[in-house]
């Protein structure tokens, strides 16, 4: 979710790892009311992209560790090259 770091000493970073790969750091922090911050607010989404190597079909594990206070994850999307765009949140159902 779009937000600012808690204070100047912190960012909005997380460490991400796929299976047994290396940890990669992503930072969602924006500065002031930048164009990126405005876009994040309009879409209610802050996006970070990580390049992934090819991997075999089957089960995989994604690990995410927050590195700074105040980081809130709403969802995680994995978009695979060449895949049909079927990866979306499930539609809401009424009971």
PDB file of C-alpha atoms in Angstrom:
ATOM      1  CA  UNK A   1       0.000   0.000   0.000  1.00  0.00           C
ATOM      2  CA  UNK A   2       1.353   3.480  -0.750  1.00  0.00           C
ATOM      3  CA  UNK A   3       2.821   5.197   2.286  1.00  0.00           C
ATOM      4  CA  UNK A   4       5.928   7.088   3.399  1.00  0.00           C
ATOM      5  CA  UNK A   5       8.700   5.771   5.647  1.00  0.00           C
ATOM      6  CA  UNK A   6       8.156   6.211   9.382  1.00  0.00           C
ATOM      7  CA  UNK A   7      11.090   8.631   9.677  1.00  0.00           C
ATOM      8  CA  UNK A   8      14.179   9.711   7.685  1.00  0.00           C
ATOM      9  CA  UNK A   9      16.269   6.909   9.218  1.00  0.00           C
ATOM     10  CA  UNK A  10      14.106   4.211   7.608  1.00  0.00           C
ATOM     11  CA  UNK A  11      12.897   3.223   4.153  1.00  0.00           C
ATOM     12  CA  UNK A  12      10.104   0.890   3.140  1.00  0.00           C
ATOM     13  CA  UNK A  13      12.267  -2.084   2.256  1.00  0.00           C
ATOM     14  CA  UNK A  14      11.648  -5.794   2.117  1.00  0.00           C
ATOM     15  CA  UNK A  15      13.894  -8.751   1.334  1.00  0.00           C
ATOM     16  CA  UNK A  16      12.463 -11.242  -1.181  1.00  0.00           C
ATOM     17  CA  UNK A  17      13.655 -14.740  -2.035  1.00  0.00           C
ATOM     18  CA  UNK A  18      12.336 -17.366  -4.455  1.00  0.00           C
ATOM     19  CA  UNK A  19      13.000 -20.959  -3.398  1.00  0.00           C
ATOM     20  CA  UNK A  20      16.690 -21.263  -2.413  1.00  0.00           C
ATOM     21  CA  UNK A  21      17.853 -18.238  -4.422  1.00  0.00           C
ATOM     22  CA  UNK A  22      19.612 -15.160  -3.142  1.00  0.00           C
ATOM     23  CA  UNK A  23      17.795 -12.509  -1.124  1.00  0.00           C
ATOM     24  CA  UNK A  24      16.943  -9.393  -3.148  1.00  0.00           C
ATOM     25  CA  UNK A  25      15.994  -6.059  -1.592  1.00  0.00           C
ATOM     26  CA  UNK A  26      13.123  -3.897  -2.837  1.00  0.00           C
ATOM     27  CA  UNK A  27      12.355  -0.391  -1.566  1.00  0.00           C
ATOM     28  CA  UNK A  28       8.847   1.060  -1.920  1.00  0.00           C
ATOM     29  CA  UNK A  29       9.763   4.482  -0.461  1.00  0.00           C
ATOM     30  CA  UNK A  30       8.954   7.644  -2.411  1.00  0.00           C
ATOM     31  CA  UNK A  31      10.063  11.190  -1.693  1.00  0.00           C
ATOM     32  CA  UNK A  32       7.520  13.858  -0.792  1.00  0.00           C
ATOM     33  CA  UNK A  33       4.625  14.191  -3.185  1.00  0.00           C
ATOM     34  CA  UNK A  34       6.539  12.924  -6.211  1.00  0.00           C
ATOM     35  CA  UNK A  35       4.897  11.730  -9.435  1.00  0.00           C
ATOM     36  CA  UNK A  36       5.522   8.141  -8.326  1.00  0.00           C
ATOM     37  CA  UNK A  37       3.815   8.807  -4.978  1.00  0.00           C
ATOM     38  CA  UNK A  38       0.809  10.379  -6.762  1.00  0.00           C
ATOM     39  CA  UNK A  39       0.495   7.380  -9.089  1.00  0.00           C
ATOM     40  CA  UNK A  40       0.719   5.003  -6.117  1.00  0.00           C
ATOM     41  CA  UNK A  41      -2.060   6.891  -4.315  1.00  0.00           C
ATOM     42  CA  UNK A  42      -4.315   6.990  -7.396  1.00  0.00           C
ATOM     43  CA  UNK A  43      -3.988   3.229  -7.895  1.00  0.00           C
ATOM     44  CA  UNK A  44      -3.753   2.467  -4.154  1.00  0.00           C
ATOM     45  CA  UNK A  45      -0.766   0.309  -5.074  1.00  0.00           C
ATOM     46  CA  UNK A  46       3.004   0.585  -4.785  1.00  0.00           C
ATOM     47  CA  UNK A  47       4.758  -1.829  -7.154  1.00  0.00           C
ATOM     48  CA  UNK A  48       8.239  -3.293  -7.045  1.00  0.00           C
ATOM     49  CA  UNK A  49       9.561  -5.520  -9.816  1.00  0.00           C
ATOM     50  CA  UNK A  50      12.236  -8.166  -9.479  1.00  0.00           C
ATOM     51  CA  UNK A  51      13.771 -10.051 -12.388  1.00  0.00           C
ATOM     52  CA  UNK A  52      13.602 -13.823 -11.976  1.00  0.00           C
ATOM     53  CA  UNK A  53      15.586 -16.566 -13.652  1.00  0.00           C
ATOM     54  CA  UNK A  54      13.820 -19.346 -15.482  1.00  0.00           C
ATOM     55  CA  UNK A  55      12.478 -22.053 -13.232  1.00  0.00           C
ATOM     56  CA  UNK A  56      10.762 -25.377 -13.707  1.00  0.00           C
ATOM     57  CA  UNK A  57       7.016 -25.869 -13.542  1.00  0.00           C
ATOM     58  CA  UNK A  58       5.696 -26.956 -10.177  1.00  0.00           C
ATOM     59  CA  UNK A  59       5.578 -25.700  -6.610  1.00  0.00           C
ATOM     60  CA  UNK A  60       7.831 -22.851  -5.499  1.00  0.00           C
ATOM     61  CA  UNK A  61       8.205 -20.843  -2.314  1.00  0.00           C
ATOM     62  CA  UNK A  62       8.365 -17.050  -2.054  1.00  0.00           C
ATOM     63  CA  UNK A  63       9.773 -15.651   1.188  1.00  0.00           C
ATOM     64  CA  UNK A  64       9.340 -11.985   2.140  1.00  0.00           C
ATOM     65  CA  UNK A  65      10.868 -10.321   5.192  1.00  0.00           C
ATOM     66  CA  UNK A  66      10.132  -6.671   6.060  1.00  0.00           C
ATOM     67  CA  UNK A  67      13.341  -4.721   6.708  1.00  0.00           C
ATOM     68  CA  UNK A  68      11.766  -1.448   7.868  1.00  0.00           C
ATOM     69  CA  UNK A  69       8.858  -0.646  10.199  1.00  0.00           C
ATOM     70  CA  UNK A  70       5.604   0.448   8.590  1.00  0.00           C
ATOM     71  CA  UNK A  71       5.776  -1.773   5.501  1.00  0.00           C
ATOM     72  CA  UNK A  72       2.333  -3.206   4.736  1.00  0.00           C
ATOM     73  CA  UNK A  73       1.856  -5.877   2.075  1.00  0.00           C
ATOM     74  CA  UNK A  74      -1.619  -6.223   0.648  1.00  0.00           C
ATOM     75  CA  UNK A  75      -0.897  -8.788  -2.056  1.00  0.00           C
ATOM     76  CA  UNK A  76       1.831 -10.429  -4.087  1.00  0.00           C
ATOM     77  CA  UNK A  77       1.527 -11.023  -7.811  1.00  0.00           C
ATOM     78  CA  UNK A  78       3.824 -13.208  -9.885  1.00  0.00           C
ATOM     79  CA  UNK A  79       3.664 -12.356 -13.568  1.00  0.00           C
ATOM     80  CA  UNK A  80       5.334 -14.883 -15.824  1.00  0.00           C
ATOM     81  CA  UNK A  81       6.575 -14.037 -19.327  1.00  0.00           C
ATOM     82  CA  UNK A  82       4.290 -15.464 -21.972  1.00  0.00           C
ATOM     83  CA  UNK A  83       1.572 -16.404 -19.488  1.00  0.00           C
ATOM     84  CA  UNK A  84      -2.022 -15.396 -20.099  1.00  0.00           C
ATOM     85  CA  UNK A  85      -3.107 -12.542 -17.806  1.00  0.00           C
ATOM     86  CA  UNK A  86      -5.181 -14.703 -15.470  1.00  0.00           C
ATOM     87  CA  UNK A  87      -3.367 -13.759 -12.302  1.00  0.00           C
ATOM     88  CA  UNK A  88      -5.794 -11.477 -10.486  1.00  0.00           C
ATOM     89  CA  UNK A  89      -7.479 -11.366  -7.112  1.00  0.00           C
ATOM     90  CA  UNK A  90     -10.422 -13.689  -6.754  1.00  0.00           C
ATOM     91  CA  UNK A  91     -13.743 -11.911  -7.257  1.00  0.00           C
ATOM     92  CA  UNK A  92     -15.652 -11.102  -4.097  1.00  0.00           C
ATOM     93  CA  UNK A  93     -18.478 -13.479  -3.286  1.00  0.00           C
ATOM     94  CA  UNK A  94     -21.568 -12.600  -1.269  1.00  0.00           C
ATOM     95  CA  UNK A  95     -23.017 -14.942   1.313  1.00  0.00           C
TER      96      UNK A  95
END
